[in-house]
């Protein structure tokens, strides 16, 4: 930041570092031996965090987060999300020239365990409570659970936070999770065991959301008449348009009467980010663009799911950012309840 002459630009860069910086400072406070030799060098950062109402004061290493800071630390998933992309950052040159390819089982990919824990953070705080609330409030979902087996299924389950959240509902007796990454499945199993969840109530399956065989195997394991309530969170933009289409096609074929709950993050126009800098929107877009993932615009995504034969029953916005020049808010994360037409 010392090389940035423009104060406004400097503040934007500090915003981009806030989630990771607060997480690292907490780790320093827990492990004094890891603290920097010259803690005074951290003064500008500490001052910035106090000014942003994330720390109560500048005392170090005995840092005391504010309520807002504690929430950000609980989301610490965001810092881990950034860290999970480090293997990608190291290969930017070759990725941009097409010498390497991003993705699971490709030349370079995100750190699976960190990414699973990152997803768990935002799912636990924002998404899961909204979705499990729908189990009671949305008639389509409620009737499905009560009349067709009390089963939930999370596609692309990662660390399994959504699967565990489903089991907290009295309407869910059995919850499944499917993920293509064996490391994420292992992480999910370890978390479930650590929290004492009975094996009879939770099961994680290894498989791809784009594989018809994975759908078929899951369906064959259900009792006649069972209809799971299904979720998929922050996955469709990650896997690319082709696999997203395969997933929706297989779902409509194999589980046509089941509710499908999709949570997605959306792209916002570059002009909006320039107009109202936001460290999450900007860095989130950057990480996805460099790795070749295909973030949707919100209206583009809604057209896509309609073209695939699904109808929106209800939607819940989770976050937004202001576009001052257009005097409007852009929804950046939304949960949709869908029904196959």
Coordinates of C-alpha atoms in Angstrom, one line a residue:
X1 CA 0.0 0.0 0.0
X2 CA 3.0 2.4 0.4
X3 CA 3.4 2.3 -3.3
X4 CA -0.2 3.6 -3.9
X5 CA -0.3 7.4 -4.0
X6 CA -4.1 7.6 -4.3
X7 CA -5.6 7.3 -0.8
X8 CA -8.9 6.0 -2.1
X9 CA -7.1 3.2 -3.9
X10 CA -5.2 2.4 -0.8
X11 CA -8.4 2.0 1.2
X12 CA -9.8 -0.3 -1.4
X13 CA -6.7 -2.5 -1.2
X14 CA -7.0 -2.6 2.6
X15 CA -10.6 -3.6 2.3
X16 CA -9.5 -6.5 0.1
X17 CA -7.2 -7.7 2.8
X18 CA -9.6 -7.3 5.7
X19 CA -11.0 -10.9 6.1
X20 CA -7.6 -12.6 5.8
X21 CA -5.9 -10.0 8.0
X22 CA -8.3 -10.3 10.8
X23 CA -8.0 -14.1 10.8
X24 CA -4.2 -13.9 10.8
X25 CA -4.2 -11.4 13.7
X26 CA -6.4 -13.8 15.7
X27 CA -4.0 -16.6 15.1
X28 CA -1.1 -14.4 16.3
X29 CA -3.1 -13.7 19.5
X30 CA -3.5 -17.4 20.1
X31 CA 0.2 -18.2 19.3
X32 CA 2.5 -15.4 20.6
X33 CA 5.6 -17.2 19.2
X34 CA 4.3 -16.6 15.7
X35 CA 3.9 -12.9 16.2
X36 CA 6.0 -10.5 14.0
X37 CA 9.4 -9.4 15.5
X38 CA 8.3 -5.7 14.9
X39 CA 4.6 -5.5 15.9
X40 CA 4.7 -1.7 15.4
X41 CA 4.7 -2.4 11.6
X42 CA 1.1 -3.7 12.1
X43 CA -0.1 -0.3 13.4
X44 CA -1.6 1.0 10.1
X45 CA -3.5 -2.2 9.7
X46 CA -4.7 -2.3 13.3
X47 CA -5.8 1.3 12.9
X48 CA -7.7 0.5 9.8
X49 CA -9.5 -2.4 11.5
X50 CA -10.5 -0.2 14.4
X51 CA -11.8 2.4 12.0
X52 CA -13.9 -0.2 10.3
X53 CA -15.4 -1.2 13.7
X54 CA -13.8 -4.7 13.5
X55 CA -11.4 -4.3 16.5
X56 CA -12.2 -2.6 19.8
X57 CA -8.7 -1.0 20.1
X58 CA -5.2 -1.3 18.8
X59 CA -3.7 -3.5 21.6
X60 CA -1.6 -6.3 20.2
X61 CA -1.4 -9.3 20.5
X62 CA -4.3 -9.2 22.9
X63 CA -6.8 -8.2 20.1
X64 CA -10.5 -7.9 20.9
X65 CA -12.9 -8.1 18.0
X66 CA -16.1 -6.1 18.0
X67 CA -19.4 -7.8 17.3
X68 CA -19.0 -7.0 13.6
X69 CA -15.4 -8.4 13.8
X70 CA -16.6 -11.7 15.4
X71 CA -19.1 -12.1 12.6
X72 CA -16.4 -11.7 10.0
X73 CA -14.2 -14.2 11.9
X74 CA -17.0 -16.6 12.0
X75 CA -17.4 -16.2 8.3
X76 CA -13.5 -16.8 8.3
X77 CA -14.6 -18.9 5.5
X78 CA -14.0 -15.9 3.3
X79 CA -10.3 -15.7 4.3
X80 CA -10.0 -19.4 3.7
X81 CA -11.7 -19.0 0.3
X82 CA -8.9 -16.6 -0.7
X83 CA -6.2 -18.9 0.6
X84 CA -7.8 -21.9 -1.2
X85 CA -7.0 -20.1 -4.5
X86 CA -3.3 -19.7 -3.9
X87 CA -2.4 -22.7 -6.1
X88 CA -4.3 -20.9 -8.9
X89 CA -2.6 -17.6 -8.2
X90 CA 0.8 -19.2 -8.6
X91 CA 0.0 -20.4 -12.1
X92 CA -1.7 -17.3 -13.4
X93 CA 0.7 -16.8 -16.3
X94 CA 0.3 -20.3 -17.7
X95 CA -3.4 -20.4 -17.1
X96 CA -3.9 -17.1 -19.0
X97 CA -1.9 -18.4 -21.9
X98 CA -3.8 -21.7 -22.0
X99 CA -0.7 -23.8 -21.1
X100 CA -2.5 -25.1 -18.0
X101 CA -6.2 -25.9 -17.3
X102 CA -8.1 -25.2 -14.2
X103 CA -10.4 -27.7 -12.5
X104 CA -10.7 -31.0 -10.6
X105 CA -8.4 -33.6 -12.1
X106 CA -6.9 -30.9 -14.3
X107 CA -3.5 -29.2 -14.1
X108 CA -4.3 -26.9 -11.2
X109 CA -7.3 -26.6 -8.8
X110 CA -8.2 -24.9 -5.5
X111 CA -7.2 -26.4 -2.2
X112 CA -10.2 -28.7 -1.6
X113 CA -10.1 -28.7 2.2
X114 CA -9.8 -25.0 2.6
X115 CA -12.5 -24.4 0.0
X116 CA -14.9 -26.8 1.7
X117 CA -14.4 -25.0 5.0
X118 CA -14.9 -21.6 3.3
X119 CA -18.2 -22.7 1.9
X120 CA -19.2 -24.1 5.2
X121 CA -18.8 -20.6 6.8
X122 CA -21.3 -18.7 4.6
X123 CA -23.6 -21.7 4.4
X124 CA -23.8 -22.0 8.2
X125 CA -24.4 -18.3 8.9
X126 CA -26.6 -17.1 6.0
X127 CA -27.8 -19.9 3.7
X128 CA -28.6 -22.9 5.9
X129 CA -30.9 -21.0 8.4
X130 CA -32.9 -19.6 5.4
X131 CA -33.2 -23.0 3.8
X132 CA -34.2 -24.9 6.9
X133 CA -36.7 -22.2 7.6
X134 CA -38.3 -23.0 4.3
X135 CA -38.9 -26.6 5.5
X136 CA -41.7 -25.1 7.6
X137 CA -42.8 -22.1 5.7
X138 CA -42.9 -23.3 2.1
X139 CA -45.9 -25.5 1.4
X140 CA -44.3 -27.4 -1.4
X141 CA -41.2 -28.3 0.6
X142 CA -43.1 -29.0 3.8
X143 CA -45.6 -31.4 2.1
X144 CA -42.7 -33.2 0.4
X145 CA -40.9 -33.8 3.7
X146 CA -43.9 -34.9 5.7
X147 CA -45.5 -37.1 3.0
X148 CA -42.4 -38.6 1.3
X149 CA -39.9 -39.8 3.7
X150 CA -38.4 -36.8 5.6
X151 CA -35.2 -36.9 3.4
X152 CA -32.8 -34.2 2.4
X153 CA -30.0 -34.3 -0.2
X154 CA -27.3 -31.7 -0.8
X155 CA -25.5 -31.9 -4.1
X156 CA -21.9 -30.7 -4.1
X157 CA -21.9 -31.0 -0.3
X158 CA -18.3 -29.9 0.3
X159 CA -17.6 -30.0 4.0
X160 CA -21.2 -31.1 4.8
X161 CA -22.4 -28.1 6.7
X162 CA -25.7 -28.0 4.7
X163 CA -26.3 -31.7 5.3
X164 CA -25.8 -31.3 9.0
X165 CA -28.0 -28.2 9.1
X166 CA -30.8 -30.2 7.5
X167 CA -30.7 -32.7 10.3
X168 CA -31.4 -30.0 12.8
X169 CA -34.9 -29.7 11.4
X170 CA -37.4 -32.0 13.1
X171 CA -38.8 -32.6 9.6
X172 CA -35.6 -34.4 8.4
X173 CA -34.7 -37.9 9.6
X174 CA -32.1 -38.7 6.9
X175 CA -29.7 -36.4 5.1
X176 CA -27.4 -37.2 2.2
X177 CA -24.5 -35.3 0.7
X178 CA -22.9 -35.9 -2.7
X179 CA -19.5 -34.5 -3.7
X180 CA -17.0 -35.4 -6.5
X181 CA -13.9 -34.6 -4.4
X182 CA -12.8 -37.4 -2.0
X183 CA -10.9 -34.9 0.2
X184 CA -14.1 -32.9 0.7
X185 CA -16.0 -36.1 1.5
X186 CA -13.4 -37.0 4.1
X187 CA -13.6 -33.6 5.6
X188 CA -17.4 -33.9 5.8
X189 CA -17.2 -37.3 7.5
X190 CA -14.7 -36.1 10.0
X191 CA -16.9 -33.1 10.9
X192 CA -20.0 -35.2 11.3
X193 CA -18.1 -37.7 13.5
X194 CA -16.7 -34.9 15.6
X195 CA -20.2 -33.5 16.2
X196 CA -21.5 -36.9 17.2
X197 CA -24.1 -37.3 14.4
X198 CA -25.3 -40.9 14.3
X199 CA -24.3 -42.8 11.1
X200 CA -27.9 -43.9 10.7
X201 CA -29.0 -40.3 10.0
X202 CA -26.2 -39.0 7.6
X203 CA -24.5 -40.4 4.6
X204 CA -22.0 -38.9 2.1
X205 CA -21.7 -40.2 -1.4
X206 CA -18.8 -39.8 -3.8
X207 CA -19.9 -38.7 -7.3
X208 CA -20.3 -35.9 -9.8
X209 CA -23.4 -33.8 -10.0
X210 CA -23.1 -34.1 -13.8
X211 CA -23.1 -37.9 -13.8
X212 CA -26.4 -39.6 -14.5
X213 CA -25.1 -42.7 -12.8
X214 CA -24.7 -40.8 -9.5
X215 CA -28.3 -39.8 -9.6
X216 CA -29.4 -43.3 -10.5
X217 CA -27.4 -44.8 -7.7
X218 CA -28.9 -42.4 -5.2
X219 CA -32.4 -42.9 -6.4
X220 CA -32.1 -46.7 -6.3
X221 CA -31.1 -46.4 -2.6
X222 CA -34.4 -44.7 -1.7
X223 CA -37.6 -46.5 -0.7
X224 CA -40.5 -46.5 -3.1
X225 CA -42.4 -43.2 -2.9
X226 CA -39.5 -41.3 -1.3
X227 CA -38.9 -37.8 -2.5
X228 CA -35.9 -35.9 -1.1
X229 CA -35.8 -32.2 -0.7
X230 CA -32.6 -31.3 -2.6
X231 CA -30.2 -28.4 -2.3
X232 CA -27.2 -27.2 -4.3
X233 CA -25.2 -24.2 -3.0
X234 CA -22.6 -22.1 -4.9
X235 CA -21.9 -25.0 -7.4
X236 CA -23.5 -24.3 -10.8
X237 CA -21.3 -21.3 -11.6
X238 CA -18.2 -23.3 -10.6
X239 CA -18.8 -26.4 -12.8
X240 CA -19.5 -24.5 -16.0
X241 CA -22.5 -24.3 -18.2
X242 CA -22.3 -27.8 -19.7
X243 CA -22.2 -29.6 -16.4
X244 CA -24.9 -27.2 -14.9
X245 CA -27.1 -28.2 -17.8
X246 CA -26.3 -31.9 -17.2
X247 CA -27.2 -31.6 -13.5
X248 CA -30.6 -29.9 -14.2
X249 CA -31.4 -32.4 -16.9
X250 CA -30.6 -35.4 -14.8
X251 CA -32.4 -34.0 -11.8
X252 CA -35.6 -33.4 -13.9
X253 CA -35.4 -36.9 -15.2
X254 CA -34.6 -38.8 -12.0
X255 CA -36.2 -36.6 -9.3
X256 CA -39.0 -34.7 -11.1
X257 CA -41.4 -34.3 -8.2
X258 CA -38.7 -33.2 -5.7
X259 CA -38.2 -29.5 -4.7
X260 CA -34.8 -28.2 -5.8
X261 CA -33.3 -25.4 -3.7
X262 CA -30.4 -23.5 -5.5
X263 CA -28.2 -20.9 -3.9
X264 CA -26.0 -18.9 -6.3
X265 CA -23.6 -16.0 -6.2
X266 CA -23.9 -13.5 -9.1
X267 CA -21.7 -11.4 -11.2
X268 CA -22.2 -7.6 -11.0
X269 CA -21.2 -5.1 -13.7
X270 CA -17.7 -3.7 -13.5
X271 CA -19.1 -0.2 -13.4
X272 CA -21.0 -1.0 -10.2
X273 CA -17.8 -2.3 -8.5
X274 CA -15.9 0.8 -9.6
X275 CA -18.7 3.0 -8.3
X276 CA -19.0 1.4 -4.9
X277 CA -15.9 -0.6 -4.1
X278 CA -16.6 -3.8 -2.1
X279 CA -13.8 -6.1 -1.2
X280 CA -16.0 -9.2 -1.5
X281 CA -17.5 -8.5 -4.9
X282 CA -14.3 -7.4 -6.5
X283 CA -12.0 -10.1 -5.2
X284 CA -14.8 -12.8 -5.6
X285 CA -15.1 -11.8 -9.3
X286 CA -11.3 -11.8 -9.8
X287 CA -10.9 -15.3 -8.3
X288 CA -13.6 -16.7 -10.5
X289 CA -12.5 -15.0 -13.7
X290 CA -8.9 -16.1 -13.4
X291 CA -9.9 -19.7 -12.8
X292 CA -12.3 -19.7 -15.8
X293 CA -15.5 -20.2 -13.7
X294 CA -18.7 -18.8 -15.2
X295 CA -20.4 -16.5 -12.8
X296 CA -23.9 -15.7 -14.0
X297 CA -25.7 -12.3 -13.9
X298 CA -28.9 -12.8 -11.9
X299 CA -31.3 -12.3 -14.8
X300 CA -29.1 -14.5 -17.0
X301 CA -29.3 -17.3 -14.4
X302 CA -33.1 -17.0 -14.1
X303 CA -33.4 -17.3 -17.9
X304 CA -31.1 -20.3 -17.8
X305 CA -33.1 -22.3 -15.2
X306 CA -36.4 -21.4 -17.0
X307 CA -34.9 -22.7 -20.3
X308 CA -34.0 -25.9 -18.5
X309 CA -37.6 -26.5 -17.6
X310 CA -37.8 -25.2 -14.0
X311 CA -40.2 -22.7 -12.4
X312 CA -39.3 -20.4 -9.5
X313 CA -41.6 -20.9 -6.6
X314 CA -39.9 -18.6 -4.2
X315 CA -36.6 -16.7 -3.8
X316 CA -34.7 -15.3 -0.9
X317 CA -32.0 -12.7 -1.3
X318 CA -29.1 -12.9 1.1
X319 CA -26.8 -10.0 0.2
X320 CA -26.5 -7.1 -2.1
X321 CA -24.3 -4.2 -3.0
X322 CA -25.2 -0.6 -3.9
X323 CA -24.8 0.8 -7.4
X324 CA -24.9 4.5 -6.5
X325 CA -24.9 6.0 -10.0
X326 CA -27.9 3.8 -10.9
X327 CA -29.5 4.3 -7.5
X328 CA -30.3 0.7 -7.0
X329 CA -29.1 -2.4 -5.2
X330 CA -27.7 -5.4 -7.0
X331 CA -28.5 -8.8 -5.4
X332 CA -25.3 -10.8 -5.1
X333 CA -26.5 -14.0 -3.4
X334 CA -30.0 -15.6 -3.8
X335 CA -31.6 -18.8 -2.8
X336 CA -34.3 -20.1 -5.2
X337 CA -36.9 -22.8 -4.6
X338 CA -37.6 -24.5 -8.0
X339 CA -40.1 -27.0 -9.3
X340 CA -39.7 -28.9 -12.5
X341 CA -42.4 -27.9 -15.0

